[in-house]
PDB file of C-alpha atoms in Angstrom:
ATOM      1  CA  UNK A   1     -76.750  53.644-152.617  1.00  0.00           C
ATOM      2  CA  UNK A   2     -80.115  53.233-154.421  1.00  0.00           C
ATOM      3  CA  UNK A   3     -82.502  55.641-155.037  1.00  0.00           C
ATOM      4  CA  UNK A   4     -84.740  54.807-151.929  1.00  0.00           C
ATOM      5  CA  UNK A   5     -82.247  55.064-149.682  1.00  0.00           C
ATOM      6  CA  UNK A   6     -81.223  58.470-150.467  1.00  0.00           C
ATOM      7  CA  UNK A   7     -84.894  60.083-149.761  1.00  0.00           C
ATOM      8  CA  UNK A   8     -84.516  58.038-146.416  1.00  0.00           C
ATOM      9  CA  UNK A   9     -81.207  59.812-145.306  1.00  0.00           C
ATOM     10  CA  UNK A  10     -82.272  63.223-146.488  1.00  0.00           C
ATOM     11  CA  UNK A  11     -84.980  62.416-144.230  1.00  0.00           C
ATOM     12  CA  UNK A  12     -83.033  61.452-141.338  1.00  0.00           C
ATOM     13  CA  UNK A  13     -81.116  64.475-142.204  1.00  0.00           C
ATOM     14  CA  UNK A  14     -83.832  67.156-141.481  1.00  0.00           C
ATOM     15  CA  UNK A  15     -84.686  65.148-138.453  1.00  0.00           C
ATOM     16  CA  UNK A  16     -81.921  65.657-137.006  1.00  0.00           C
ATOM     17  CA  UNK A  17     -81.362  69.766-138.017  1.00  0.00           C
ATOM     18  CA  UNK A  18     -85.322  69.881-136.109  1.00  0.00           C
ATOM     19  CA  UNK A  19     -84.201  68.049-133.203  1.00  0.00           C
ATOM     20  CA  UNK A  20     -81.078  70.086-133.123  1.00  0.00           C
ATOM     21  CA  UNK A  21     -83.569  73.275-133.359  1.00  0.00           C
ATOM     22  CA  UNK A  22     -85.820  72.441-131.113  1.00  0.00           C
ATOM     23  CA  UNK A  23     -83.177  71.656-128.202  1.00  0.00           C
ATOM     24  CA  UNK A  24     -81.166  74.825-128.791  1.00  0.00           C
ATOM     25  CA  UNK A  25     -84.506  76.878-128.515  1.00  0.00           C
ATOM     26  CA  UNK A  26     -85.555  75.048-125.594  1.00  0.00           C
ATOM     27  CA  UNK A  27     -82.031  75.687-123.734  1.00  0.00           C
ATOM     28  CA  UNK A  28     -82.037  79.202-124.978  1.00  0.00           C
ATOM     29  CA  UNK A  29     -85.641  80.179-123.720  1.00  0.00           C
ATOM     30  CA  UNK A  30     -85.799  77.958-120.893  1.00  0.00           C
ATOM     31  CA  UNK A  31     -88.077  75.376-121.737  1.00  0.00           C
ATOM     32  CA  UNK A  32     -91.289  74.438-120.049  1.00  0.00           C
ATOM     33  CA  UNK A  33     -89.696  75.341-116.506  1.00  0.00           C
ATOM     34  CA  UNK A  34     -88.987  78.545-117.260  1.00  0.00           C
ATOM     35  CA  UNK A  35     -92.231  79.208-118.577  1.00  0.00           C
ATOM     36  CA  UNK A  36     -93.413  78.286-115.686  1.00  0.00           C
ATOM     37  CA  UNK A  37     -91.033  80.489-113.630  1.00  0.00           C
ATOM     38  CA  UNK A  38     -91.817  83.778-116.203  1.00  0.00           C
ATOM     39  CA  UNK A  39     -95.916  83.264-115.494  1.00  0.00           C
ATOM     40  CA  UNK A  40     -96.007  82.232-111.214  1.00  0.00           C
ATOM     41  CA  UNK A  41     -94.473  85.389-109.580  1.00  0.00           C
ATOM     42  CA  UNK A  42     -97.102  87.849-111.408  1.00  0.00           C
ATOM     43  CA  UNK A  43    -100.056  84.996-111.051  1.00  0.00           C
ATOM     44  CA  UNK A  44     -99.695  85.240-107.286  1.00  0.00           C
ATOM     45  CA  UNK A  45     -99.376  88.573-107.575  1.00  0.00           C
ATOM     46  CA  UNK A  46    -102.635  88.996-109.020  1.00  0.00           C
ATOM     47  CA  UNK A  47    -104.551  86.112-107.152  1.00  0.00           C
ATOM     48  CA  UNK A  48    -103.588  88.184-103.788  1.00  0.00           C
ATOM     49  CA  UNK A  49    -104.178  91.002-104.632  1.00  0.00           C
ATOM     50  CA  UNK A  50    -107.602  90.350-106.488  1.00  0.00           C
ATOM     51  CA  UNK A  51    -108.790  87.949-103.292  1.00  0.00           C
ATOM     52  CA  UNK A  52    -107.931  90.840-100.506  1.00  0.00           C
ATOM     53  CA  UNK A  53    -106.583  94.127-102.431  1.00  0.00           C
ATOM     54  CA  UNK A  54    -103.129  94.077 -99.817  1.00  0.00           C
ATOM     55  CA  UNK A  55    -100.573  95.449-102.235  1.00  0.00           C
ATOM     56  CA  UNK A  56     -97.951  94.882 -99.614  1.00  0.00           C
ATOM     57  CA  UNK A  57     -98.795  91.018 -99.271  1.00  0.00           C
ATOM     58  CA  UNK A  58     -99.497  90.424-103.231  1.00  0.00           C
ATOM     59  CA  UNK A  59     -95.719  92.283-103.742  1.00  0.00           C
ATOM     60  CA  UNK A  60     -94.104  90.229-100.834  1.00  0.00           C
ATOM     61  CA  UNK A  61     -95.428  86.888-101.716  1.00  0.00           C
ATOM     62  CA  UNK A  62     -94.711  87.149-105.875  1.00  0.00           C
ATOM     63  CA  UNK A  63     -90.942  88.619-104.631  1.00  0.00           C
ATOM     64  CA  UNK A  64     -90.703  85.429-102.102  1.00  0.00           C
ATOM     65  CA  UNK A  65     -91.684  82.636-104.624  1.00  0.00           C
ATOM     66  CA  UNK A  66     -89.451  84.159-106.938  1.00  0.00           C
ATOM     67  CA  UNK A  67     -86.579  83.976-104.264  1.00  0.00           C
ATOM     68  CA  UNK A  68     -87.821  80.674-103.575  1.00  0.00           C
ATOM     69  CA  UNK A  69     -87.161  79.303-107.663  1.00  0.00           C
ATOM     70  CA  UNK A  70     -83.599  80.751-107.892  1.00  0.00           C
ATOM     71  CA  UNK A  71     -83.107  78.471-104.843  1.00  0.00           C
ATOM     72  CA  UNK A  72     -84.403  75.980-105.788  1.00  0.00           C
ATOM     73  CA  UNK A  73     -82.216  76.219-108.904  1.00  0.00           C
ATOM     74  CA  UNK A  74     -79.217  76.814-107.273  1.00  0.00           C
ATOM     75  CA  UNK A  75     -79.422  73.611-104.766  1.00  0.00           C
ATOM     76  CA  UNK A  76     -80.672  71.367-107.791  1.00  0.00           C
ATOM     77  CA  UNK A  77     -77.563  73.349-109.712  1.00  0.00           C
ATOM     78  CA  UNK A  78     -78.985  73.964-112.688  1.00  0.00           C
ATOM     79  CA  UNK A  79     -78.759  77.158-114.977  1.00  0.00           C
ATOM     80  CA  UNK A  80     -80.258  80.078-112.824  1.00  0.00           C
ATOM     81  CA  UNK A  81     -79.890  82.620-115.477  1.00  0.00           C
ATOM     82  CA  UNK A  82     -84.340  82.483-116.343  1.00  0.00           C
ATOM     83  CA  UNK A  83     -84.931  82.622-112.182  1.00  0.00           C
ATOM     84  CA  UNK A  84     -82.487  84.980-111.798  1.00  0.00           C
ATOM     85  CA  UNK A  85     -83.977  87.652-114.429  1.00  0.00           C
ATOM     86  CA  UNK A  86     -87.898  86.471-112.875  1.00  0.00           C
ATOM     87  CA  UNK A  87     -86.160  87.221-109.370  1.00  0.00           C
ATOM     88  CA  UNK A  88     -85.036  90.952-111.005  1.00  0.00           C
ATOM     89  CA  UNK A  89     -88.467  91.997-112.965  1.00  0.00           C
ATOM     90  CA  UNK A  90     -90.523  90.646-110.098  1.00  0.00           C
ATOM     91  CA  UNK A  91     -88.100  93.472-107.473  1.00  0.00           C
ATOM     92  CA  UNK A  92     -88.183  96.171-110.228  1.00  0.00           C
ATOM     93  CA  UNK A  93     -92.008  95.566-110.125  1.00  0.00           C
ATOM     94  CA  UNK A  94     -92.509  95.477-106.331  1.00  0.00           C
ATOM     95  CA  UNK A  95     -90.000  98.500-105.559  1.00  0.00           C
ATOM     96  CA  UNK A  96     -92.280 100.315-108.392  1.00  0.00           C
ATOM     97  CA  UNK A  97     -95.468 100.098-107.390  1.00  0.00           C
ATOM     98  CA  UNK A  98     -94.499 100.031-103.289  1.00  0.00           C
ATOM     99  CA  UNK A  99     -93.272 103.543-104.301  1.00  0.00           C
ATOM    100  CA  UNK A 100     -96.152 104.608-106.260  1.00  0.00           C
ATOM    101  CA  UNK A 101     -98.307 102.882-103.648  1.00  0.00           C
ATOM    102  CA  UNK A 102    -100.188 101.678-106.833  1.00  0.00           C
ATOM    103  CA  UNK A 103    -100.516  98.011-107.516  1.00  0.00           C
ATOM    104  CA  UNK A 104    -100.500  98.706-111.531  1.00  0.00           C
ATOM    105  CA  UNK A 105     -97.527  99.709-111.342  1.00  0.00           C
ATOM    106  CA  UNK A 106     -96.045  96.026-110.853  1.00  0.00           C
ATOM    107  CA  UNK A 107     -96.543  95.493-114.169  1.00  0.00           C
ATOM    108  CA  UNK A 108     -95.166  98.768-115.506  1.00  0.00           C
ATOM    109  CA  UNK A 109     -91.301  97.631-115.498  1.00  0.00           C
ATOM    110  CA  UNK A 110     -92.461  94.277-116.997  1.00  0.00           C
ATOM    111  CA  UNK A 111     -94.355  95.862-119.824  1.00  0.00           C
ATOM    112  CA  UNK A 112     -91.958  98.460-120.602  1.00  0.00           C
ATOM    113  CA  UNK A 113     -88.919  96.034-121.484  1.00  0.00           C
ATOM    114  CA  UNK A 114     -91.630  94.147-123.500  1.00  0.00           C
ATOM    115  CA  UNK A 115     -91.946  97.114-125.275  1.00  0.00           C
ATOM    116  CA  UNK A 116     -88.547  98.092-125.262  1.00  0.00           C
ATOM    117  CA  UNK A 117     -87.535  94.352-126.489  1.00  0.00           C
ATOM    118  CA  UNK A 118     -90.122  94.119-129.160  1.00  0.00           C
ATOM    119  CA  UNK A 119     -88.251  97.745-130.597  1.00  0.00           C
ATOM    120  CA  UNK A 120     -84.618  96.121-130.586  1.00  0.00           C
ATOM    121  CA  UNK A 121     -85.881  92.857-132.641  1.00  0.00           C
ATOM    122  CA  UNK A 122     -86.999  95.451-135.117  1.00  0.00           C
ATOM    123  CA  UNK A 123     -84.306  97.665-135.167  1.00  0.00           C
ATOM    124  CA  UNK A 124     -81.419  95.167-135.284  1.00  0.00           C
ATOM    125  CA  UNK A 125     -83.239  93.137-137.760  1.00  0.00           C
ATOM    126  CA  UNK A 126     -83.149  96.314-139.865  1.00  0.00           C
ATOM    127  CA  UNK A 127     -79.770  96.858-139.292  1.00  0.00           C
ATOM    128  CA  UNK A 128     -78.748  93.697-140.835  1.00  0.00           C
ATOM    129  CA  UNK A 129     -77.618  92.246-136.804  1.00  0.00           C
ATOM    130  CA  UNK A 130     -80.528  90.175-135.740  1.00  0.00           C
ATOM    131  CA  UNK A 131     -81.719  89.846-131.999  1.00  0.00           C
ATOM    132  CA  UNK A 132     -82.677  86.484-132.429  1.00  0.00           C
ATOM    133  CA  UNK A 133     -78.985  85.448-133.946  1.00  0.00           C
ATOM    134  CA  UNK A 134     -76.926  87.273-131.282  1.00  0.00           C
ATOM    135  CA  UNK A 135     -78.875  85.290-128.306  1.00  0.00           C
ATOM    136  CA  UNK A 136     -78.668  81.766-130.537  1.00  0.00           C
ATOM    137  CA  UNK A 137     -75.644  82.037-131.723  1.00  0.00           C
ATOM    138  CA  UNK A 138     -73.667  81.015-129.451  1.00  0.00           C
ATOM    139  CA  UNK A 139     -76.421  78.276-128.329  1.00  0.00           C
ATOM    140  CA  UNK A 140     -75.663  76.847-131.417  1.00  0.00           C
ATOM    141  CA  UNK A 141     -72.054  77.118-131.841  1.00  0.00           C
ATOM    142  CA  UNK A 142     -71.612  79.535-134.323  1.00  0.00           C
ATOM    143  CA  UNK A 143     -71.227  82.636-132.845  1.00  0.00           C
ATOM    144  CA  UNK A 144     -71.408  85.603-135.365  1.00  0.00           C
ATOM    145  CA  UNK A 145     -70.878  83.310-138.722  1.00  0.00           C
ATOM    146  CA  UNK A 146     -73.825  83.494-139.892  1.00  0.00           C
ATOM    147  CA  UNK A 147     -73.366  86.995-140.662  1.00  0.00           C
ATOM    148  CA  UNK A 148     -70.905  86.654-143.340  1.00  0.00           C
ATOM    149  CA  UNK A 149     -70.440  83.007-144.085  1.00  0.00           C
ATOM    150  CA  UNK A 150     -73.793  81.627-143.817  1.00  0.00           C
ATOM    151  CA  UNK A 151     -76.519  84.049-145.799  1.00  0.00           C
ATOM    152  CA  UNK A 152     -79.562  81.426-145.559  1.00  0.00           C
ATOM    153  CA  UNK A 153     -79.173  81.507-141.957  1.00  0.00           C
ATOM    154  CA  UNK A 154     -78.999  85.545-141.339  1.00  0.00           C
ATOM    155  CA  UNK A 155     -82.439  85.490-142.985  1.00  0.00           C
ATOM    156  CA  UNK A 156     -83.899  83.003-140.837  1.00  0.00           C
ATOM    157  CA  UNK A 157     -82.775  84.779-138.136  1.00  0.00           C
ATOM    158  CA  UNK A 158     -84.054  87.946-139.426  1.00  0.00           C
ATOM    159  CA  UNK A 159     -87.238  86.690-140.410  1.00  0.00           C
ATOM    160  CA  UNK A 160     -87.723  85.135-136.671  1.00  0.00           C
ATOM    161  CA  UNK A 161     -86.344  88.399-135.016  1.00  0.00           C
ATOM    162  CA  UNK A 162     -89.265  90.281-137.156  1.00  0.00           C
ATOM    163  CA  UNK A 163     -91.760  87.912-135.776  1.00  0.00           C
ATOM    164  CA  UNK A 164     -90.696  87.735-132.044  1.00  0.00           C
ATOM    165  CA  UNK A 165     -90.435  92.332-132.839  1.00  0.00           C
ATOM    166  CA  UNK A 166     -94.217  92.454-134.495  1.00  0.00           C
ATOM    167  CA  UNK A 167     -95.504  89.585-131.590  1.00  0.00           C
ATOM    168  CA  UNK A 168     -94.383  91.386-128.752  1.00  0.00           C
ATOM    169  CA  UNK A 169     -95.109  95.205-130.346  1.00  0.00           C
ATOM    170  CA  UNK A 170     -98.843  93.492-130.669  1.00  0.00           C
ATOM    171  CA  UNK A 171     -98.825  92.259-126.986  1.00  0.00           C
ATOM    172  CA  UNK A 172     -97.754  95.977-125.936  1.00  0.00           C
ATOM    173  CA  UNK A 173    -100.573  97.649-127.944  1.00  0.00           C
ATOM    174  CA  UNK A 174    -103.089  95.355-125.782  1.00  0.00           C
ATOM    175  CA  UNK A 175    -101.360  95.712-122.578  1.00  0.00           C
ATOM    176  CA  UNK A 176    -100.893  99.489-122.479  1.00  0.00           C
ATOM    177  CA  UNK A 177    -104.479 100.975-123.112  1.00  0.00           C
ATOM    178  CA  UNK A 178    -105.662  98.355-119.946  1.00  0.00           C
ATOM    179  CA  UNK A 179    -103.142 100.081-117.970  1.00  0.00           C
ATOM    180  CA  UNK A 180    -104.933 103.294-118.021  1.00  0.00           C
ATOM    181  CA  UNK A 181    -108.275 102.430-118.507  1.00  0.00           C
ATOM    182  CA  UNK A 182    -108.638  98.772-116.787  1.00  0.00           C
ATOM    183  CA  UNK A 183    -108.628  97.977-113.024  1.00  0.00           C
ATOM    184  CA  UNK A 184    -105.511  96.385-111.428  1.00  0.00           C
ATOM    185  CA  UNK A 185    -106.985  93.108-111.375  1.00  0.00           C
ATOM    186  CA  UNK A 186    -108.253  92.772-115.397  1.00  0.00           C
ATOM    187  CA  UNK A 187    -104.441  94.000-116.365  1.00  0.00           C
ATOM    188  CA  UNK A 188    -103.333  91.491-113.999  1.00  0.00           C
ATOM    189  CA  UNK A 189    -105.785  88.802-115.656  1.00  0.00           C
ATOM    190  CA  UNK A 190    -104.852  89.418-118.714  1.00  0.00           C
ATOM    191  CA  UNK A 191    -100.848  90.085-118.458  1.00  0.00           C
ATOM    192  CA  UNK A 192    -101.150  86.581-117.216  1.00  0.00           C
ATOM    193  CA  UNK A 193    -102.999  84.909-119.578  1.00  0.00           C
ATOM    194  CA  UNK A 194    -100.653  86.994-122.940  1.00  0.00           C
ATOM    195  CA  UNK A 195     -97.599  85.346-121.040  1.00  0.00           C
ATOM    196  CA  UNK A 196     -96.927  82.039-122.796  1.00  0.00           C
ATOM    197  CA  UNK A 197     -99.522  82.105-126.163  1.00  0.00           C
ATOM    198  CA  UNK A 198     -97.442  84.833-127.405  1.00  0.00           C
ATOM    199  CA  UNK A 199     -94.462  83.396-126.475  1.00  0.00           C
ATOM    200  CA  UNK A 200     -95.156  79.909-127.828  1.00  0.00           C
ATOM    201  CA  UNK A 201     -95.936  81.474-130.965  1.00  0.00           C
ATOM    202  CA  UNK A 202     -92.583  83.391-131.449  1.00  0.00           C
ATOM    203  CA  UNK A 203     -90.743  80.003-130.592  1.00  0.00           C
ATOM    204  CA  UNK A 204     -92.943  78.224-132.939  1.00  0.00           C
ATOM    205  CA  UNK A 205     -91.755  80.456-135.722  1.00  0.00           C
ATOM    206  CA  UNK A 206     -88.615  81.052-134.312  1.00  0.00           C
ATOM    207  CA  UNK A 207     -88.207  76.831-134.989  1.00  0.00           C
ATOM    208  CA  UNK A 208     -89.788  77.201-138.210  1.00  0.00           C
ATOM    209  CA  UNK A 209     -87.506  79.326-139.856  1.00  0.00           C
ATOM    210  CA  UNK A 210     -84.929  77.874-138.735  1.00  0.00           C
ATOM    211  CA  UNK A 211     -85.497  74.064-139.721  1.00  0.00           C
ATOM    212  CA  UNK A 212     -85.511  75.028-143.206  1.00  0.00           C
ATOM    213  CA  UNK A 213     -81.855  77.021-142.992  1.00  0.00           C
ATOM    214  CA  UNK A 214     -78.856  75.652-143.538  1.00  0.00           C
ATOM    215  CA  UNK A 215     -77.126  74.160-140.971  1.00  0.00           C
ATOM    216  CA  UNK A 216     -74.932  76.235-138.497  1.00  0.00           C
ATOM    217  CA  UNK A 217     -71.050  76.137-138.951  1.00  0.00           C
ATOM    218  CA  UNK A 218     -69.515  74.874-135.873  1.00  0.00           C
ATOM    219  CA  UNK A 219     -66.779  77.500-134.980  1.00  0.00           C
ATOM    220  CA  UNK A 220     -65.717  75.814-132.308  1.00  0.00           C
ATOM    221  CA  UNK A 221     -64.908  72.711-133.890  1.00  0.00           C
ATOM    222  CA  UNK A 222     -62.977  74.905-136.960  1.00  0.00           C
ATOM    223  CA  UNK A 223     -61.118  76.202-133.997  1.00  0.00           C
ATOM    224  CA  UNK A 224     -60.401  73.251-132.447  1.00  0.00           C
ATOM    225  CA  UNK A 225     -59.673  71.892-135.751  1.00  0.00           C
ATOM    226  CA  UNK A 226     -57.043  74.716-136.735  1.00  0.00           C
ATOM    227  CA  UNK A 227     -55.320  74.337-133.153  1.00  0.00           C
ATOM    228  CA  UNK A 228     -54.982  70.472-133.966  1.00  0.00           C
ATOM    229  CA  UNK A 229     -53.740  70.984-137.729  1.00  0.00           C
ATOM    230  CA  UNK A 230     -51.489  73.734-136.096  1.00  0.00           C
ATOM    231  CA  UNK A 231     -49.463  71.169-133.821  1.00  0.00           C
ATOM    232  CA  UNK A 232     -49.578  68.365-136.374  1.00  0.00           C
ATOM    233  CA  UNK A 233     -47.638  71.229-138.477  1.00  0.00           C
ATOM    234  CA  UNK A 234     -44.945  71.826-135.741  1.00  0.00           C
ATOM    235  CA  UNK A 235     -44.594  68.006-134.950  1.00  0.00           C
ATOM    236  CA  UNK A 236     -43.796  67.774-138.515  1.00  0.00           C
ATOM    237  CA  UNK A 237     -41.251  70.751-138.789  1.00  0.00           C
ATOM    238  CA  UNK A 238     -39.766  70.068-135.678  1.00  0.00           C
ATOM    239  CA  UNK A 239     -39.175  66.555-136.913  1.00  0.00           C
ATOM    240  CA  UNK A 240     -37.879  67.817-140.586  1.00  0.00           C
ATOM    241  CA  UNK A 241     -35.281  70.083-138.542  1.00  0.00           C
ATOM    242  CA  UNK A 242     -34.395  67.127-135.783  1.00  0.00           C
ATOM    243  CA  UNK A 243     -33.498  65.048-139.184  1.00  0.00           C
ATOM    244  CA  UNK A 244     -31.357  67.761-140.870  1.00  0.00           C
ATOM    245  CA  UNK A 245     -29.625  67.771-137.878  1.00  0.00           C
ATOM    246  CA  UNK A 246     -29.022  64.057-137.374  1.00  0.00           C
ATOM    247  CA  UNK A 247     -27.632  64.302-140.924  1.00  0.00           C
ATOM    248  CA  UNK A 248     -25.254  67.100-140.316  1.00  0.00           C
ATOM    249  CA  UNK A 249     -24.021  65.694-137.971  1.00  0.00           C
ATOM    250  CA  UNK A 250     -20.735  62.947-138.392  1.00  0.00           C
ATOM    251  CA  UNK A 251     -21.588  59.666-136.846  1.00  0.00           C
ATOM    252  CA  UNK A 252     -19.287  58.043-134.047  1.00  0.00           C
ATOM    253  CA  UNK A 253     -17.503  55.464-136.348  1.00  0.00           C
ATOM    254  CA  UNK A 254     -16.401  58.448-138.723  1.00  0.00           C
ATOM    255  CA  UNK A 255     -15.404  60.554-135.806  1.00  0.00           C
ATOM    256  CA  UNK A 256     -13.222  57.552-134.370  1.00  0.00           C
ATOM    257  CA  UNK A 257     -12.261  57.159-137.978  1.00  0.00           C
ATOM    258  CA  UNK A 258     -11.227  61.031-138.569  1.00  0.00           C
ATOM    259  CA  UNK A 259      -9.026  60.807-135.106  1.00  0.00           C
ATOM    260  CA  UNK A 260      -7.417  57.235-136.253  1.00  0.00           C
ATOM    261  CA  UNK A 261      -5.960  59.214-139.198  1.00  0.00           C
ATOM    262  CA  UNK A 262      -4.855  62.077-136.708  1.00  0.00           C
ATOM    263  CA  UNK A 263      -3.033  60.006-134.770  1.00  0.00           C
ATOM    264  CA  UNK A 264      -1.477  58.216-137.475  1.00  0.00           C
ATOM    265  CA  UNK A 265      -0.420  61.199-139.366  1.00  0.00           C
ATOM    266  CA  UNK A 266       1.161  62.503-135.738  1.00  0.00           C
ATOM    267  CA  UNK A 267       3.289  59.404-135.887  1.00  0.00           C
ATOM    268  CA  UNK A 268       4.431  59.503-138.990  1.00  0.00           C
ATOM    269  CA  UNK A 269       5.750  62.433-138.130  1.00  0.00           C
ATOM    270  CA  UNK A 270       7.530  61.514-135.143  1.00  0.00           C
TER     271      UNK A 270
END
């Protein structure tokens, strides 16, 4: 190897730890698609409802397109887990404010487990646990080992779970003085519009962070690894013990031999 060709494969190398990155964060948060799936439900909601004020039709029609995108999932059979938790804040929202009879409180739910999400990235992160590693962990097949075995890693997962806690707690400090002082339409307005920037930007840093850790240890391959070194071990024992055995026992010409004698000894006898 010379020494351009090194550079060129450490290169190639964090390539492919970014591309690695970038795929696990887009399975993990759902990618473009569920972007789109997080902002539709609530941008109907608030096109309705600011067109005609009919907080029954604005509710029914953000609930029915968010029916409509878990089906469409499910007959395209793709991951349904994103439409699925649209399909629950979008109900939690429309049985809230249908209750209430106030059209604000669609939002509430949503904007209370942004708050309440924003206070668990900051909390585990102080607890030495990190949101951020819990949810990717697994995403990137290492489960919980970067807790003990992989130290560069924890704090690029704490670092990112302190950005997506201090992003989000920043998003709730705008959100919840315009739900008692704005109008349901400019919380609506603007809820929609601090649905992906934010978001974008925790993922951005999120990715950033993480391209310059170390890589993740694969624990399923260690596993996989241990079960395979495991039965080459007991092929080899059981074929140590099948040899003792061959050698114990006498062979068939010294067997024949050992009853020759036998029977030529009875003779003699006779």
């Amino acid at each position: 190897m010379t020494s351009l060709d090194k550079p060129t494969e450490e290169t190639t190398e964090a390539d492919d730890a970014r591309a690695v990155t970038e795929a696990a964060l887009f399975e993990a948060f759902g990618g473009v698609r569920g972007m789109v799936e997080t902002v539709l439900p609530g941008l109907l909601f608030v096109t309705i409802f600011t067109l005609n004020n009919d907080l029954h039709m604005s509710a029914i029609a953000a609930l029915a397109v968010s029916v409509v995108l878990v089906v469409v999932r499910l007959v395209m059979k793709d991951t349904v887990k994103h439409a699925f938790s649209g399909v629950f804040g979008v109900a939690f929202g429309v049985v809230f404010a249908m209750m209430t009879d106030n059209a604000k409180n669609f939002y509430l739910p949503g904007m209370l487990y942004t708050l309440g999400l924003a206070l668990a990235y900051i909390v585990t992160s102080l607890a030495g646990v990190p949101l951020i590693g819990l949810i990717l962990g697994p995403v990137f097949k290492e489960n919980l080992s970067w807790r003990t075995r992989n130290p560069g890693r924890k704090k690029a997962y704490t670092k990112a779970s302190y950005a997506w806690g201090f992003i989000l707690l920043a998003k709730s400090a705008i959100l919840f003085p315009l739900y008692w002082w704005a109008d349901t339409e400019q919380l609506g307005w603007v809820l929609v519009t601090l649905k992906i920037p934010p978001f974008l930007l925790a993922v951005w840093l999120t990715w950033v962070f993480l391209a310059k850790a170390p890589a993740p240890i694969d624990v399923f391959a260690e596993m996989e690894a241990a079960e395979e070194a495991e039965k080459a071990a007991k092929a080899e024992r059981e074929g140590r013990e099948q040899g003792t055995a061959d050698q114990t026992l006498p062979g068939p010409s010294e067997a024949d031999g050992e009853a020759a004698d036998l029977r030529g000894g009875k003779h003699r006898k006779t």
